[in-house]
Amino acid sequence: MDLSSAAKQAHHSDALDHAVRAGLVAYGLVHLVIGWLALQIAFGERKTSASSTGAMHALADQPVGAVLVWLVALGLLLLVVWRLLQAWQGHRQEDGADKKRKQAASLLKAAVYGALGFSALKVALGDSKSGSGTDGLTAQLMGMPGGQLIVGLVGLGVLGYGGHHAYQGISDKFLEKIDGEGRSGDTGTALRVIGKVGYIAKGLAIAVIGGLFGWAALTHDPKKSGGLDQALQRLADAPFGQLLLVVVAVGIACYGVYAFARARHLSRS
């Protein structure tokens, strides 16, 4: 059996279904913790880091926390494998530009899961730093030829990614990711509300990150960029910021609950 045939077989296997479910549980747990940390920021705990790394540190501080972080890292790695297989062997029903777009989306999601998994792995190996280091990365990009334009394009890309999340929530497109049982009856009604709130809130948080990158590009100041933690801090400082941040925090937690439900009612078709 050649490599392509083996990958195709793996992509359609029950084992991958189990792996994806495990990964989605890990992904959901991360979002629940980030939602909790964001609530703490809303109520005045500004030293809290409501980022993926902050979430990993919060998990590590719990009983059997080291085991939890290792399991989260493994689960996120399984999601990376899934998305890479999907980019390679999936989207067979599509062709042309639509297929390339969906393959690119699968690769982007693999990169997102990989970044989260890397954060979990660093914490599991004893990294004590909780900062995102985004301004350092932005400074490196700024120092490249055309760096200001690159940072601006990154901001636009992140803004678009956030907008896509919000669109998924507004349009109920996220329901396509769960099976028929999960879309019907009282379960379907509950998941529609939870998923809608989760996708829109997460989209808003991501869009703020994109805005921070865009502002950094316009002002040529890397320190004005930021990751999720900085975005939530900025929301807290906005007019009606506490209320807005509470809504976003609850929404991010809802996204985590939706990930659990998606693991239960998985549809990879």
Coordinates of C-alpha atoms in Angstrom, one line a residue:
M1 CA 0.0 0.0 0.0
D2 CA 1.5 3.4 -1.0
L3 CA 1.4 6.5 1.2
S4 CA -1.5 8.1 -0.5
S5 CA -3.7 5.0 -0.1
A6 CA -2.7 4.7 3.5
A7 CA -3.6 8.3 4.1
K8 CA -7.0 7.8 2.4
Q9 CA -7.7 4.8 4.5
A10 CA -6.8 6.6 7.7
H11 CA -9.0 9.6 6.7
H12 CA -12.0 7.4 6.4
S13 CA -11.3 5.2 9.5
D14 CA -13.3 4.9 12.7
A15 CA -10.0 5.4 14.5
L16 CA -9.8 8.9 13.2
D17 CA -13.3 9.6 14.4
H18 CA -12.3 8.6 17.9
A19 CA -9.1 10.8 17.6
V20 CA -11.1 13.8 16.4
R21 CA -13.6 13.4 19.3
A22 CA -10.8 13.3 21.8
G23 CA -9.2 16.4 20.2
L24 CA -12.5 18.3 20.3
V25 CA -12.9 17.6 24.0
A26 CA -9.4 19.0 24.6
Y27 CA -10.2 22.0 22.4
G28 CA -13.5 22.6 24.3
L29 CA -11.7 22.4 27.6
V30 CA -9.2 25.1 26.5
H31 CA -12.1 27.4 25.6
L32 CA -13.9 26.8 28.9
V33 CA -10.8 27.9 30.8
I34 CA -10.2 30.9 28.6
G35 CA -13.8 31.9 29.2
W36 CA -13.3 31.6 32.9
L37 CA -10.1 33.7 32.8
A38 CA -11.8 36.3 30.7
L39 CA -14.6 36.6 33.3
Q40 CA -11.9 37.2 35.9
I41 CA -10.5 40.1 33.8
A42 CA -14.0 41.5 33.5
F43 CA -14.3 41.7 37.3
G44 CA -11.0 43.4 37.8
E45 CA -8.3 40.7 37.9
R46 CA -6.0 42.3 35.3
K47 CA -3.0 40.1 36.1
T48 CA -4.8 37.1 34.7
S49 CA -3.7 36.0 31.2
A50 CA -6.8 35.0 29.2
S51 CA -4.7 33.4 26.4
S52 CA -4.2 29.8 25.3
T53 CA -0.9 29.8 27.3
G54 CA -2.7 31.3 30.3
A55 CA -5.3 28.6 30.0
M56 CA -2.6 25.9 30.0
H57 CA -1.1 27.4 33.1
A58 CA -4.5 27.5 34.8
L59 CA -5.0 23.8 34.0
A60 CA -1.5 22.9 35.2
D61 CA -2.3 24.5 38.6
Q62 CA -5.2 22.1 39.1
P63 CA -5.0 18.7 40.8
V64 CA -3.4 16.2 38.3
G65 CA -2.9 19.4 36.2
A66 CA 0.3 18.1 34.6
V67 CA -1.6 15.1 33.2
L68 CA -4.4 17.4 32.0
V69 CA -2.0 19.6 30.0
W70 CA -0.3 16.6 28.4
L71 CA -3.7 15.2 27.4
V72 CA -4.7 18.5 26.0
A73 CA -1.5 18.7 24.0
L74 CA -2.1 15.2 22.6
G75 CA -5.7 16.0 21.8
L76 CA -4.7 19.1 19.8
L77 CA -2.0 17.1 18.0
L78 CA -4.7 14.7 16.9
L79 CA -6.7 17.6 15.5
V80 CA -3.6 18.7 13.6
V81 CA -3.4 15.2 12.1
W82 CA -7.1 15.3 11.2
R83 CA -6.9 18.6 9.4
L84 CA -3.7 17.6 7.5
L85 CA -5.4 14.4 6.3
Q86 CA -8.5 16.4 5.4
A87 CA -6.4 18.9 3.3
W88 CA -4.7 16.0 1.5
Q89 CA -7.5 13.4 1.2
G90 CA -10.7 15.3 1.9
H91 CA -13.0 17.7 0.0
R92 CA -13.2 15.1 -2.8
Q93 CA -16.7 16.3 -3.7
E94 CA -15.3 19.7 -4.5
D95 CA -13.2 20.8 -7.5
G96 CA -11.5 23.9 -8.8
A97 CA -11.4 27.0 -6.7
D98 CA -13.8 25.7 -4.1
K99 CA -11.6 22.7 -3.4
K100 CA -8.4 24.8 -3.1
R101 CA -10.2 27.2 -0.7
K102 CA -11.4 24.3 1.5
Q103 CA -7.9 22.7 1.5
A104 CA -6.4 26.1 2.5
A105 CA -8.9 26.4 5.3
S106 CA -8.0 22.9 6.5
L107 CA -4.3 23.8 6.6
L108 CA -5.1 27.1 8.4
K109 CA -7.1 25.1 11.1
A110 CA -4.2 22.7 11.4
A111 CA -1.9 25.6 12.1
V112 CA -4.3 27.0 14.7
Y113 CA -4.5 23.7 16.5
G114 CA -0.7 23.3 16.2
A115 CA -0.1 26.7 17.8
L116 CA -2.4 25.8 20.7
G117 CA -0.8 22.3 21.0
F118 CA 2.6 23.9 21.1
S119 CA 1.5 26.2 23.9
A120 CA 0.3 23.1 25.8
L121 CA 3.5 21.2 25.1
K122 CA 5.7 24.1 26.4
V123 CA 3.6 24.3 29.6
A124 CA 3.8 20.5 30.0
L125 CA 7.6 20.7 29.7
G126 CA 7.8 23.3 32.5
D127 CA 7.7 26.7 30.6
S128 CA 6.7 29.3 33.3
K129 CA 6.0 32.2 30.9
S130 CA 2.4 33.2 30.4
G131 CA 2.8 36.0 27.9
S132 CA 2.0 35.6 24.2
G133 CA 5.1 37.4 22.8
T134 CA 3.0 38.8 20.0
D135 CA 4.6 42.2 20.0
G136 CA 8.0 40.5 19.6
L137 CA 6.8 38.6 16.6
T138 CA 5.2 41.8 15.2
A139 CA 8.5 43.6 15.7
Q140 CA 10.3 40.9 13.7
L141 CA 7.8 41.3 10.9
M142 CA 8.1 45.0 10.9
G143 CA 11.9 44.7 10.5
M144 CA 11.5 42.8 7.2
P145 CA 11.3 44.5 3.8
G146 CA 7.7 45.7 3.5
G147 CA 7.1 44.7 7.1
Q148 CA 4.5 47.3 7.8
L149 CA 2.5 46.0 4.8
I150 CA 3.0 42.4 6.0
V151 CA 1.7 43.2 9.5
G152 CA -1.3 45.0 8.0
L153 CA -2.1 42.0 5.8
V154 CA -1.8 39.7 8.9
G155 CA -4.3 42.0 10.6
L156 CA -6.7 41.8 7.6
G157 CA -6.3 38.0 7.5
V158 CA -7.1 37.7 11.3
L159 CA -10.0 40.1 10.9
G160 CA -11.4 38.0 8.1
Y161 CA -11.0 34.8 10.2
G162 CA -12.9 36.5 13.0
G163 CA -15.6 37.6 10.6
H164 CA -15.9 34.1 9.2
H165 CA -16.4 32.8 12.7
A166 CA -19.2 35.4 13.3
Y167 CA -20.8 34.5 10.0
Q168 CA -20.8 30.8 10.9
G169 CA -22.7 31.8 14.0
I170 CA -25.1 34.2 12.4
S171 CA -25.9 31.8 9.5
D172 CA -26.1 28.6 11.6
K173 CA -23.5 27.1 9.2
F174 CA -21.8 25.5 12.2
L175 CA -24.7 23.1 12.5
E176 CA -23.3 21.3 9.4
K177 CA -20.5 20.0 11.6
I178 CA -22.8 17.9 13.8
D179 CA -24.9 14.9 12.9
G180 CA -28.7 14.8 12.5
E181 CA -29.3 13.7 16.0
G182 CA -27.5 16.8 17.3
R183 CA -29.6 19.0 15.1
S184 CA -33.0 17.7 16.1
G185 CA -35.3 18.1 19.0
D186 CA -34.5 19.9 22.2
T187 CA -30.8 19.0 21.8
G188 CA -30.7 20.7 18.4
T189 CA -32.4 23.8 19.8
A190 CA -29.9 24.0 22.7
L191 CA -26.9 23.5 20.4
R192 CA -28.1 26.1 18.0
V193 CA -28.2 28.7 20.7
I194 CA -24.9 27.6 22.3
G195 CA -23.1 27.4 19.0
K196 CA -24.5 30.7 17.8
V197 CA -23.4 32.6 20.9
G198 CA -20.0 30.8 20.9
Y199 CA -19.2 31.4 17.3
I200 CA -20.2 35.1 17.3
A201 CA -18.4 35.8 20.6
K202 CA -15.2 34.1 19.5
G203 CA -15.4 35.9 16.1
L204 CA -15.6 39.2 17.9
A205 CA -12.5 38.4 20.0
I206 CA -10.5 37.3 17.0
A207 CA -11.6 40.4 15.1
V208 CA -10.3 42.6 17.9
I209 CA -6.9 40.8 17.5
G210 CA -6.9 41.6 13.8
G211 CA -7.7 45.2 14.6
L212 CA -4.7 45.4 17.0
F213 CA -2.4 44.1 14.2
G214 CA -3.9 46.7 11.8
W215 CA -3.4 49.5 14.3
A216 CA 0.2 48.4 14.9
A217 CA 0.8 48.5 11.1
L218 CA -0.8 52.0 10.8
T219 CA 1.2 53.4 13.7
H220 CA 4.4 51.4 13.0
D221 CA 4.3 50.4 16.7
P222 CA 4.7 46.6 17.3
K223 CA 3.6 47.1 21.0
K224 CA 0.1 48.0 19.8
S225 CA -0.4 44.5 18.4
G226 CA -1.5 41.7 20.6
G227 CA -3.0 38.3 21.0
L228 CA -6.2 37.1 22.7
D229 CA -5.3 38.3 26.1
Q230 CA -4.5 41.8 24.9
A231 CA -7.7 41.9 22.8
L232 CA -9.8 41.0 25.9
Q233 CA -8.0 43.6 28.0
R234 CA -8.9 46.2 25.3
L235 CA -12.5 45.1 25.4
A236 CA -12.5 45.6 29.2
D237 CA -11.3 49.2 28.7
A238 CA -14.0 50.1 26.1
P239 CA -17.2 51.9 26.9
F240 CA -19.5 49.3 28.7
G241 CA -16.4 47.2 28.6
Q242 CA -17.2 45.0 31.6
L243 CA -20.6 44.0 30.2
L244 CA -19.1 43.5 26.8
L245 CA -16.3 41.3 28.2
V246 CA -18.7 39.3 30.3
V247 CA -20.7 38.6 27.1
V248 CA -17.6 37.6 25.2
A249 CA -16.3 35.4 28.1
V250 CA -19.6 33.6 28.3
G251 CA -19.6 33.2 24.5
I252 CA -16.1 31.7 24.5
A253 CA -17.2 29.3 27.2
C254 CA -20.3 28.4 25.0
Y255 CA -17.9 27.7 22.2
G256 CA -16.2 25.2 24.5
V257 CA -19.5 23.5 25.3
Y258 CA -20.3 23.4 21.6
A259 CA -16.9 21.6 21.0
F260 CA -18.0 19.0 23.6
A261 CA -21.3 18.6 21.8
R262 CA -19.6 18.3 18.4
A263 CA -17.4 15.5 19.8
R264 CA -20.6 13.7 20.8
H265 CA -22.4 14.4 17.6
L266 CA -19.5 14.4 15.2
S267 CA -20.1 14.7 11.4
R268 CA -17.0 14.7 9.2
S269 CA -18.9 14.4 5.9

